[in-house]
Amino acid sequence: MVTDWKSLATGKRDAILKSIPEKWRLGKIPSVEEQKDVTGPYIQQFLDKKEIEITETDAVAIAEKVAAGSWSAVDVAQAFCHRAALAHQLVNCLHETFFDAAIADAKALDAYYAEHKKTKGPLHGVPVSLKDQFHVKDVETTMGYVGWIGTFEGKKGDSRHKTFESEMVRELRELGAVLYCKTSVPHTLMSGETVNNIIEYTWNPKNRYLCSGGSSGGEGALIGLKGSPVGFGTDIGGSIRIPAAFCGLYGIRPSAGRLPYEGMANSMDGQNSVLSVVGPLATTARSVRFLVKSILSQNPWLYDPGVVEMPWREDRYQAVWDRVNDSTGELTFGLMKTDGIVNPQPPVARAVSMVAKAVEKAGHKLIDWEPPSHAGGLATTFNTWSFDGGKDIHSAFALSGEPISQQIKMTYGTEPGPEKSATEIAKNNVAQRQWKKEWTDAWNGTASKTSTGQPIDCIIAPLAPYAAARPEKYKWYAYSAFVNGLDYTSVVVPVTYADKSKDTYEDGFKPMNENDQAAYEDYDAEIYDGAHVAVQLIGRRFQEEKMLAIAEYVGQILGKENI
Amino acid sequence: MVTDWKSLATGKRDAILKSIPEKWRLGKIPSVEEQKDVTGPYIQQFLDKKEIEITETDAVAIAEKVAAGSWSAVDVAQAFCHRAALAHQLVNCLHETFFDAAIADAKALDAYYAEHKKTKGPLHGVPVSLKDQFHVKDVETTMGYVGWIGTFEGKKGDSRHKTFESEMVRELRELGAVLYCKTSVPHTLMSGETVNNIIEYTWNPKNRYLCSGGSSGGEGALIGLKGSPVGFGTDIGGSIRIPAAFCGLYGIRPSAGRLPYEGMANSMDGQNSVLSVVGPLATTARSVRFLVKSILSQNPWLYDPGVVEMPWREDRYQAVWDRVNDSTGELTFGLMKTDGIVNPQPPVARAVSMVAKAVEKAGHKLIDWEPPSHAGGLATTFNTWSFDGGKDIHSAFALSGEPISQQIKMTYGTEPGPEKSATEIAKNNVAQRQWKKEWTDAWNGTASKTSTGQPIDCIIAPLAPYAAARPEKYKWYAYSAFVNGLDYTSVVVPVTYADKSKDTYEDGFKPMNENDQAAYEDYDAEIYDGAHVAVQLIGRRFQEEKMLAIAEYVGQILGKENI
């Protein structure tokens, strides 16, 4: 039965706004022309000094402050609830707020601390935001679908509605984290922009002409506005890294099976050729590490059959620092300036150059990296997104009859197409495995090109052709998605800001093809001016510790690590 | 084009026999009535004393003898080539011999040892047999298909024919192993009996009325006859464990991603819901461990993108011994006597009881284990075998027009059926994941039933309803296959021999259903008398070190570990 999707959507949109206490409501929000950047001084005007201090502290330091008894969990929770409420009003980044539950949990943590003179766990009092795929008790999960309102993943009358919790939620509570909001996503999750019929569009807080990224776009926008110190997103084609990059954050795409995905809502659940993975985004590299390490301390492999028994390996993390602190221990980087299909726009090309120069200046080695069999490998990755011909997502739209956003139509059209057969899927899996083997061999092969005799440590690459995409213009997913196909570890590192005085195409630039032409035409130095620009550092499979160390180090030598 | 499959098959069968040096050929082989058991004294009559000594030494001790300079690699290789040649003539267990290459490799190893005064690697001089899915240069891979003769995996004119090597072959060579033969498999690999149109049928050397198991049935028969000290099989539904159990050996089914499968031939390649895994079978538990540990020392994750970076964890292995050697460190076992669908035949039921009694007597705890959602979980596992409706295997048969064995027809019929769609496959994957989660929770839940407050360490279970199946009577795969569906670690431990004086159904035994009735009717105490009987010890995912320690320990307390 097709419902009145519009009133359902409006009702939900209003309910989100109404869940914000009256005292935190803003009046008219300025237009983008009036106020392009709503971060920093703009949002600070609505907060008191203490709230600003708390919310501009990273997750690691918050945990330290609360553990030391300097700040109460309640003070911290209240400050972040307030700032998250402001953020939502400025850029539409929340699907759910549960501030009262958060304050109650924070009170319980403070009581625990008072009684036991110790914290409940390493995340004691740290607010953690969650993408709207996590199930949290007493809270709805819509994943941006109007048809999911009032249901459990679209199923009406399912007893798990507002009662079931995802495995990681249980672990975060055990660790002492304070949960307080769930963040916006594009309906289907399959877009680098965050758009749906409930919250409509999540804007980039640094530059409201641009999107905040997707699919964890609510996380990007919220953390970018410091309405959260750290949050969890998911990534099947770039969905953690895109919002991290677009919003000036660190974010990790771990290999599948490292962190627990058990009990999360998803699109095309059961497609297991390229798995969506879960991972944190945060304002600092060390906070990303803090969260990964904390979750692993809960032995998630004992509770989630999809997690590999691989505890946090501190020695791997430390080994990188030992090398960079020892003048003989240089790192070796592969440099991938372009994928040869769509060139990065000028701000991104400059960021990649900046990182390359910084690591060379710091004494490390750089070799050129050309990705093996790129077009074919990419195809095996993109194919997995439509194994079912869009059947799953179209059936979710059909629940309410809501319209499909242009961004999703680009990939999935307006109705389901033919499904792939078992044989076609198997063929794709074999081709993908062969491509992975080519990468494995090529990566090992770099040993002959480095001075250390060891293969490269990681690859410096664009994360997207764009610093951040303009609405309906996110079209080329290859830079982020090939990493998912390979199941490699990738960490986004913020590098710089788009600068109209520097970031222009050179005279006579000739696009290589139609896709490259589109990226070229979409660029507008004036509009992009001031936007965050990032790169990704790509490591081999299950190299989370190593890559977090390298990302933290690169952040430091770039002078961006301002803890 | 359909070829004359019969002459191709006969030609290949003759070529295998002719590859055996004249001096090692046997005359007429006695009938099963004349000589049921061809192990021990029977095969020994064709060997000299030194050959018997060498071939009746386990892999660990062989490595020690060669490393100490007591035996040359050539002497060892020659003894095993001879005994393997005899084994094949007695039970049809080889698809390929390459004895000359083995002797040449052994000579090179002896020369290396003479020059460097050290071994090339831990497996220096250890003969290792390989299931006919491994590609070895200069050697064909038929996987039992007549249509694969003279091709690379059925592809005529492919340059990889006889030139390509599987990743693990490279690693075994690096480790110093001597490769000398490839062992028989059922065409398609999808049977617990080993039958194909080339070697016809691989018999159980201990009891030639019975099969040697499958699909690594050639390995089971060969190692059972001590024509190899250790070999590698693969397992998607029991194919390592079945021949290990039927032939009185230890064998491990590791979790997927622990050992390198890269570059092996396979059936239904690209089906990635339940993956086939590779693992060793050997005469002793410590030899199985030796091979697993040796392969992991080669960092296979750097060469096979499917392998998880998880080195051999000696501490996990040692922890079991620390517990059993400490009177307070009892182990806890779950006891699964039946799957509730098909009861094990009397010899298997007795073996399970023997193990249960032995561990209790040794001071360990036992609790009953009922597998959660067994029928549904099994279905999600069996479904994966026919996602493609049998298209892949039927196309392999069609290459030559050869007939399909009755064993394969049971599952796949005579022509392909409908394929599953992407949506159906995804649905199955989700159901399987939910079943895994139920197991996870149930396993954790046993903590409340143990005296240690910890969940059980492993489960004692039948590996099959049969001690070994009679031809065309292997019908119930559930005991081995559910472990594949769960991706758990399982080690087969030989326990006893079928004994017609003890192993009878109790009066008034009532089969639970048709399948149970079939198992009941297939049992014949007279025919089974003397057959090997084993159990499997099942651990959680990626518990190879722990399970190998427990299997070794259980073998010891059973008094079967005769090193």
PDB file of C-alpha atoms in Angstrom, chain B residues 279-460:
ATOM      1  CA  GLY B 279      44.643 -28.097   4.783  1.00  0.00           C
ATOM      2  CA  PRO B 280      46.891 -31.030   5.602  1.00  0.00           C
ATOM      3  CA  LEU B 281      46.145 -34.675   6.432  1.00  0.00           C
ATOM      4  CA  ALA B 282      48.843 -36.729   8.149  1.00  0.00           C
ATOM      5  CA  THR B 283      49.550 -39.798  10.200  1.00  0.00           C
ATOM      6  CA  THR B 284      50.124 -37.760  13.362  1.00  0.00           C
ATOM      7  CA  ALA B 285      48.603 -34.629  14.836  1.00  0.00           C
ATOM      8  CA  ARG B 286      52.011 -33.054  15.247  1.00  0.00           C
ATOM      9  CA  SER B 287      52.667 -33.492  11.516  1.00  0.00           C
ATOM     10  CA  VAL B 288      49.466 -31.633  10.685  1.00  0.00           C
ATOM     11  CA  ARG B 289      50.622 -28.854  12.976  1.00  0.00           C
ATOM     12  CA  PHE B 290      54.111 -28.916  11.465  1.00  0.00           C
ATOM     13  CA  LEU B 291      52.714 -28.298   7.995  1.00  0.00           C
ATOM     14  CA  VAL B 292      50.296 -25.555   9.052  1.00  0.00           C
ATOM     15  CA  LYS B 293      53.036 -23.790  10.986  1.00  0.00           C
ATOM     16  CA  SER B 294      55.524 -24.151   8.141  1.00  0.00           C
ATOM     17  CA  ILE B 295      53.163 -22.696   5.549  1.00  0.00           C
ATOM     18  CA  LEU B 296      52.331 -19.778   7.835  1.00  0.00           C
ATOM     19  CA  SER B 297      56.053 -19.071   8.236  1.00  0.00           C
ATOM     20  CA  GLN B 298      56.006 -18.101   4.545  1.00  0.00           C
ATOM     21  CA  ASN B 299      53.691 -15.124   5.193  1.00  0.00           C
ATOM     22  CA  PRO B 300      51.133 -16.381   2.679  1.00  0.00           C
ATOM     23  CA  TRP B 301      49.024 -13.252   3.169  1.00  0.00           C
ATOM     24  CA  LEU B 302      51.655 -11.321   1.218  1.00  0.00           C
ATOM     25  CA  TYR B 303      51.062 -13.516  -1.842  1.00  0.00           C
ATOM     26  CA  ASP B 304      47.470 -14.686  -1.619  1.00  0.00           C
ATOM     27  CA  PRO B 305      44.941 -11.843  -1.287  1.00  0.00           C
ATOM     28  CA  GLY B 306      42.507 -14.283   0.310  1.00  0.00           C
ATOM     29  CA  VAL B 307      44.728 -15.080   3.290  1.00  0.00           C
ATOM     30  CA  VAL B 308      44.323 -13.198   6.557  1.00  0.00           C
ATOM     31  CA  GLU B 309      47.505 -11.910   8.175  1.00  0.00           C
ATOM     32  CA  MET B 310      47.539 -14.295  11.111  1.00  0.00           C
ATOM     33  CA  PRO B 311      50.909 -15.903  11.831  1.00  0.00           C
ATOM     34  CA  TRP B 312      51.129 -19.187  13.735  1.00  0.00           C
ATOM     35  CA  ARG B 313      50.219 -18.318  17.348  1.00  0.00           C
ATOM     36  CA  GLU B 314      52.401 -20.610  19.426  1.00  0.00           C
ATOM     37  CA  ASP B 315      51.001 -19.101  22.626  1.00  0.00           C
ATOM     38  CA  ARG B 316      47.520 -20.377  21.751  1.00  0.00           C
ATOM     39  CA  TYR B 317      48.893 -23.826  21.112  1.00  0.00           C
ATOM     40  CA  GLN B 318      50.927 -23.786  24.310  1.00  0.00           C
ATOM     41  CA  ALA B 319      48.028 -22.484  26.397  1.00  0.00           C
ATOM     42  CA  VAL B 320      46.160 -25.766  25.911  1.00  0.00           C
ATOM     43  CA  TRP B 321      49.134 -27.792  27.109  1.00  0.00           C
ATOM     44  CA  ASP B 322      49.605 -25.469  30.060  1.00  0.00           C
ATOM     45  CA  ARG B 323      46.004 -26.107  31.030  1.00  0.00           C
ATOM     46  CA  VAL B 324      46.068 -29.872  30.661  1.00  0.00           C
ATOM     47  CA  ASN B 325      49.386 -30.112  32.469  1.00  0.00           C
ATOM     48  CA  ASP B 326      48.006 -28.046  35.337  1.00  0.00           C
ATOM     49  CA  SER B 327      45.459 -29.912  37.402  1.00  0.00           C
ATOM     50  CA  THR B 328      43.342 -26.767  37.748  1.00  0.00           C
ATOM     51  CA  GLY B 329      43.266 -26.105  34.043  1.00  0.00           C
ATOM     52  CA  GLU B 330      40.544 -28.417  32.870  1.00  0.00           C
ATOM     53  CA  LEU B 331      39.144 -28.207  29.383  1.00  0.00           C
ATOM     54  CA  THR B 332      35.432 -28.148  28.664  1.00  0.00           C
ATOM     55  CA  PHE B 333      33.908 -30.130  25.847  1.00  0.00           C
ATOM     56  CA  GLY B 334      30.490 -29.945  24.272  1.00  0.00           C
ATOM     57  CA  LEU B 335      29.186 -33.368  23.335  1.00  0.00           C
ATOM     58  CA  MET B 336      27.128 -33.680  20.171  1.00  0.00           C
ATOM     59  CA  LYS B 337      26.152 -37.328  19.909  1.00  0.00           C
ATOM     60  CA  THR B 338      23.756 -36.869  17.012  1.00  0.00           C
ATOM     61  CA  ASP B 339      22.513 -34.107  14.768  1.00  0.00           C
ATOM     62  CA  GLY B 340      18.974 -35.260  15.457  1.00  0.00           C
ATOM     63  CA  ILE B 341      18.369 -36.099  11.810  1.00  0.00           C
ATOM     64  CA  VAL B 342      20.610 -39.058  11.044  1.00  0.00           C
ATOM     65  CA  ASN B 343      22.111 -41.025  13.916  1.00  0.00           C
ATOM     66  CA  PRO B 344      25.677 -42.199  13.578  1.00  0.00           C
ATOM     67  CA  GLN B 345      26.098 -45.904  12.892  1.00  0.00           C
ATOM     68  CA  PRO B 346      27.246 -48.006  15.877  1.00  0.00           C
ATOM     69  CA  PRO B 347      31.040 -47.760  15.327  1.00  0.00           C
ATOM     70  CA  VAL B 348      30.858 -43.954  15.174  1.00  0.00           C
ATOM     71  CA  ALA B 349      28.525 -43.710  18.165  1.00  0.00           C
ATOM     72  CA  ARG B 350      30.980 -45.850  20.105  1.00  0.00           C
ATOM     73  CA  ALA B 351      33.964 -43.701  19.062  1.00  0.00           C
ATOM     74  CA  VAL B 352      32.188 -40.545  20.222  1.00  0.00           C
ATOM     75  CA  SER B 353      31.471 -42.249  23.544  1.00  0.00           C
ATOM     76  CA  MET B 354      35.071 -43.392  23.877  1.00  0.00           C
ATOM     77  CA  VAL B 355      36.341 -39.852  23.454  1.00  0.00           C
ATOM     78  CA  ALA B 356      33.779 -38.496  25.893  1.00  0.00           C
ATOM     79  CA  LYS B 357      34.795 -41.058  28.490  1.00  0.00           C
ATOM     80  CA  ALA B 358      38.490 -40.496  27.926  1.00  0.00           C
ATOM     81  CA  VAL B 359      38.302 -36.737  28.443  1.00  0.00           C
ATOM     82  CA  GLU B 360      36.105 -37.142  31.502  1.00  0.00           C
ATOM     83  CA  LYS B 361      38.496 -39.709  32.921  1.00  0.00           C
ATOM     84  CA  ALA B 362      41.346 -37.270  32.329  1.00  0.00           C
ATOM     85  CA  GLY B 363      39.533 -34.743  34.506  1.00  0.00           C
ATOM     86  CA  HIS B 364      37.853 -32.547  31.902  1.00  0.00           C
ATOM     87  CA  LYS B 365      34.260 -31.402  31.785  1.00  0.00           C
ATOM     88  CA  LEU B 366      31.609 -32.434  29.363  1.00  0.00           C
ATOM     89  CA  ILE B 367      28.302 -30.741  28.654  1.00  0.00           C
ATOM     90  CA  ASP B 368      25.658 -31.739  26.168  1.00  0.00           C
ATOM     91  CA  TRP B 369      25.588 -29.727  22.987  1.00  0.00           C
ATOM     92  CA  GLU B 370      22.585 -29.335  20.767  1.00  0.00           C
ATOM     93  CA  PRO B 371      23.359 -27.466  17.574  1.00  0.00           C
ATOM     94  CA  PRO B 372      21.102 -24.417  17.208  1.00  0.00           C
ATOM     95  CA  SER B 373      18.766 -24.209  14.198  1.00  0.00           C
ATOM     96  CA  HIS B 374      20.444 -27.210  12.671  1.00  0.00           C
ATOM     97  CA  ALA B 375      18.170 -28.011   9.750  1.00  0.00           C
ATOM     98  CA  GLY B 376      17.888 -24.403   8.609  1.00  0.00           C
ATOM     99  CA  GLY B 377      21.605 -23.739   8.975  1.00  0.00           C
ATOM    100  CA  LEU B 378      22.423 -26.873   7.052  1.00  0.00           C
ATOM    101  CA  ALA B 379      20.119 -25.799   4.248  1.00  0.00           C
ATOM    102  CA  THR B 380      21.957 -22.489   3.888  1.00  0.00           C
ATOM    103  CA  THR B 381      25.154 -24.515   3.549  1.00  0.00           C
ATOM    104  CA  PHE B 382      23.930 -27.137   1.097  1.00  0.00           C
ATOM    105  CA  ASN B 383      22.224 -24.454  -1.005  1.00  0.00           C
ATOM    106  CA  THR B 384      25.599 -22.956  -1.866  1.00  0.00           C
ATOM    107  CA  TRP B 385      26.620 -26.155  -3.646  1.00  0.00           C
ATOM    108  CA  SER B 386      23.968 -25.616  -6.276  1.00  0.00           C
ATOM    109  CA  PHE B 387      23.698 -21.851  -6.614  1.00  0.00           C
ATOM    110  CA  ASP B 388      24.529 -22.298 -10.288  1.00  0.00           C
ATOM    111  CA  GLY B 389      22.177 -25.266 -10.693  1.00  0.00           C
ATOM    112  CA  GLY B 390      25.170 -27.465 -11.517  1.00  0.00           C
ATOM    113  CA  LYS B 391      26.046 -25.461 -14.631  1.00  0.00           C
ATOM    114  CA  ASP B 392      29.773 -25.407 -13.954  1.00  0.00           C
ATOM    115  CA  ILE B 393      30.159 -29.117 -13.330  1.00  0.00           C
ATOM    116  CA  HIS B 394      27.868 -30.179 -16.149  1.00  0.00           C
ATOM    117  CA  SER B 395      29.845 -28.036 -18.568  1.00  0.00           C
ATOM    118  CA  ALA B 396      33.000 -29.834 -17.414  1.00  0.00           C
ATOM    119  CA  PHE B 397      31.383 -33.214 -18.087  1.00  0.00           C
ATOM    120  CA  ALA B 398      30.185 -31.960 -21.448  1.00  0.00           C
ATOM    121  CA  LEU B 399      33.750 -31.247 -22.571  1.00  0.00           C
ATOM    122  CA  SER B 400      34.274 -34.958 -23.161  1.00  0.00           C
ATOM    123  CA  GLY B 401      30.784 -36.406 -23.009  1.00  0.00           C
ATOM    124  CA  GLU B 402      31.910 -38.733 -20.223  1.00  0.00           C
ATOM    125  CA  PRO B 403      29.227 -40.283 -18.006  1.00  0.00           C
ATOM    126  CA  ILE B 404      28.445 -38.798 -14.603  1.00  0.00           C
ATOM    127  CA  SER B 405      28.968 -41.084 -11.645  1.00  0.00           C
ATOM    128  CA  GLN B 406      25.966 -42.139  -9.592  1.00  0.00           C
ATOM    129  CA  GLN B 407      27.477 -40.333  -6.578  1.00  0.00           C
ATOM    130  CA  ILE B 408      27.370 -37.008  -8.399  1.00  0.00           C
ATOM    131  CA  LYS B 409      23.983 -37.610  -9.973  1.00  0.00           C
ATOM    132  CA  MET B 410      22.562 -37.872  -6.433  1.00  0.00           C
ATOM    133  CA  THR B 411      23.241 -34.175  -5.957  1.00  0.00           C
ATOM    134  CA  TYR B 412      23.443 -32.708  -9.431  1.00  0.00           C
ATOM    135  CA  GLY B 413      21.273 -34.907 -11.649  1.00  0.00           C
ATOM    136  CA  THR B 414      22.147 -35.416 -15.279  1.00  0.00           C
ATOM    137  CA  GLU B 415      21.770 -31.852 -16.500  1.00  0.00           C
ATOM    138  CA  PRO B 416      21.875 -28.324 -15.100  1.00  0.00           C
ATOM    139  CA  GLY B 417      18.880 -27.041 -13.165  1.00  0.00           C
ATOM    140  CA  PRO B 418      17.820 -23.423 -12.696  1.00  0.00           C
ATOM    141  CA  GLU B 419      20.367 -20.987 -11.294  1.00  0.00           C
ATOM    142  CA  LYS B 420      19.804 -18.934  -8.192  1.00  0.00           C
ATOM    143  CA  SER B 421      19.412 -15.184  -8.662  1.00  0.00           C
ATOM    144  CA  ALA B 422      21.402 -12.501  -6.864  1.00  0.00           C
ATOM    145  CA  THR B 423      18.443 -11.904  -4.568  1.00  0.00           C
ATOM    146  CA  GLU B 424      18.133 -15.584  -3.680  1.00  0.00           C
ATOM    147  CA  ILE B 425      21.851 -15.833  -3.001  1.00  0.00           C
ATOM    148  CA  ALA B 426      21.775 -12.720  -0.827  1.00  0.00           C
ATOM    149  CA  LYS B 427      18.829 -14.110   1.118  1.00  0.00           C
ATOM    150  CA  ASN B 428      20.717 -17.336   1.723  1.00  0.00           C
ATOM    151  CA  ASN B 429      23.783 -15.357   2.860  1.00  0.00           C
ATOM    152  CA  VAL B 430      21.709 -13.394   5.345  1.00  0.00           C
ATOM    153  CA  ALA B 431      20.095 -16.561   6.722  1.00  0.00           C
ATOM    154  CA  GLN B 432      23.502 -18.153   7.041  1.00  0.00           C
ATOM    155  CA  ARG B 433      24.891 -15.141   8.876  1.00  0.00           C
ATOM    156  CA  GLN B 434      21.953 -15.233  11.295  1.00  0.00           C
ATOM    157  CA  TRP B 435      22.591 -18.920  11.916  1.00  0.00           C
ATOM    158  CA  LYS B 436      26.262 -18.169  12.601  1.00  0.00           C
ATOM    159  CA  LYS B 437      25.173 -15.543  15.081  1.00  0.00           C
ATOM    160  CA  GLU B 438      22.940 -18.080  16.816  1.00  0.00           C
ATOM    161  CA  TRP B 439      25.923 -20.404  17.156  1.00  0.00           C
ATOM    162  CA  THR B 440      28.045 -17.541  18.460  1.00  0.00           C
ATOM    163  CA  ASP B 441      25.488 -16.732  21.112  1.00  0.00           C
ATOM    164  CA  ALA B 442      24.872 -20.374  22.033  1.00  0.00           C
ATOM    165  CA  TRP B 443      28.597 -21.028  22.308  1.00  0.00           C
ATOM    166  CA  ASN B 444      29.051 -17.970  24.539  1.00  0.00           C
ATOM    167  CA  GLY B 445      26.016 -19.138  26.497  1.00  0.00           C
ATOM    168  CA  THR B 446      27.750 -22.337  27.571  1.00  0.00           C
ATOM    169  CA  ALA B 447      29.772 -20.231  30.007  1.00  0.00           C
ATOM    170  CA  SER B 448      26.845 -20.529  32.399  1.00  0.00           C
ATOM    171  CA  LYS B 449      27.034 -24.329  32.278  1.00  0.00           C
ATOM    172  CA  THR B 450      30.762 -24.833  32.802  1.00  0.00           C
ATOM    173  CA  SER B 451      32.595 -24.822  36.110  1.00  0.00           C
ATOM    174  CA  THR B 452      35.264 -22.509  34.665  1.00  0.00           C
ATOM    175  CA  GLY B 453      32.809 -19.742  33.832  1.00  0.00           C
ATOM    176  CA  GLN B 454      34.271 -19.839  30.344  1.00  0.00           C
ATOM    177  CA  PRO B 455      32.513 -21.110  27.231  1.00  0.00           C
ATOM    178  CA  ILE B 456      33.341 -24.645  26.052  1.00  0.00           C
ATOM    179  CA  ASP B 457      36.682 -25.133  24.332  1.00  0.00           C
ATOM    180  CA  CYS B 458      35.409 -27.396  21.599  1.00  0.00           C
ATOM    181  CA  ILE B 459      32.742 -29.839  20.514  1.00  0.00           C
ATOM    182  CA  ILE B 460      33.164 -33.585  20.148  1.00  0.00           C
TER     183      ILE B 460
END
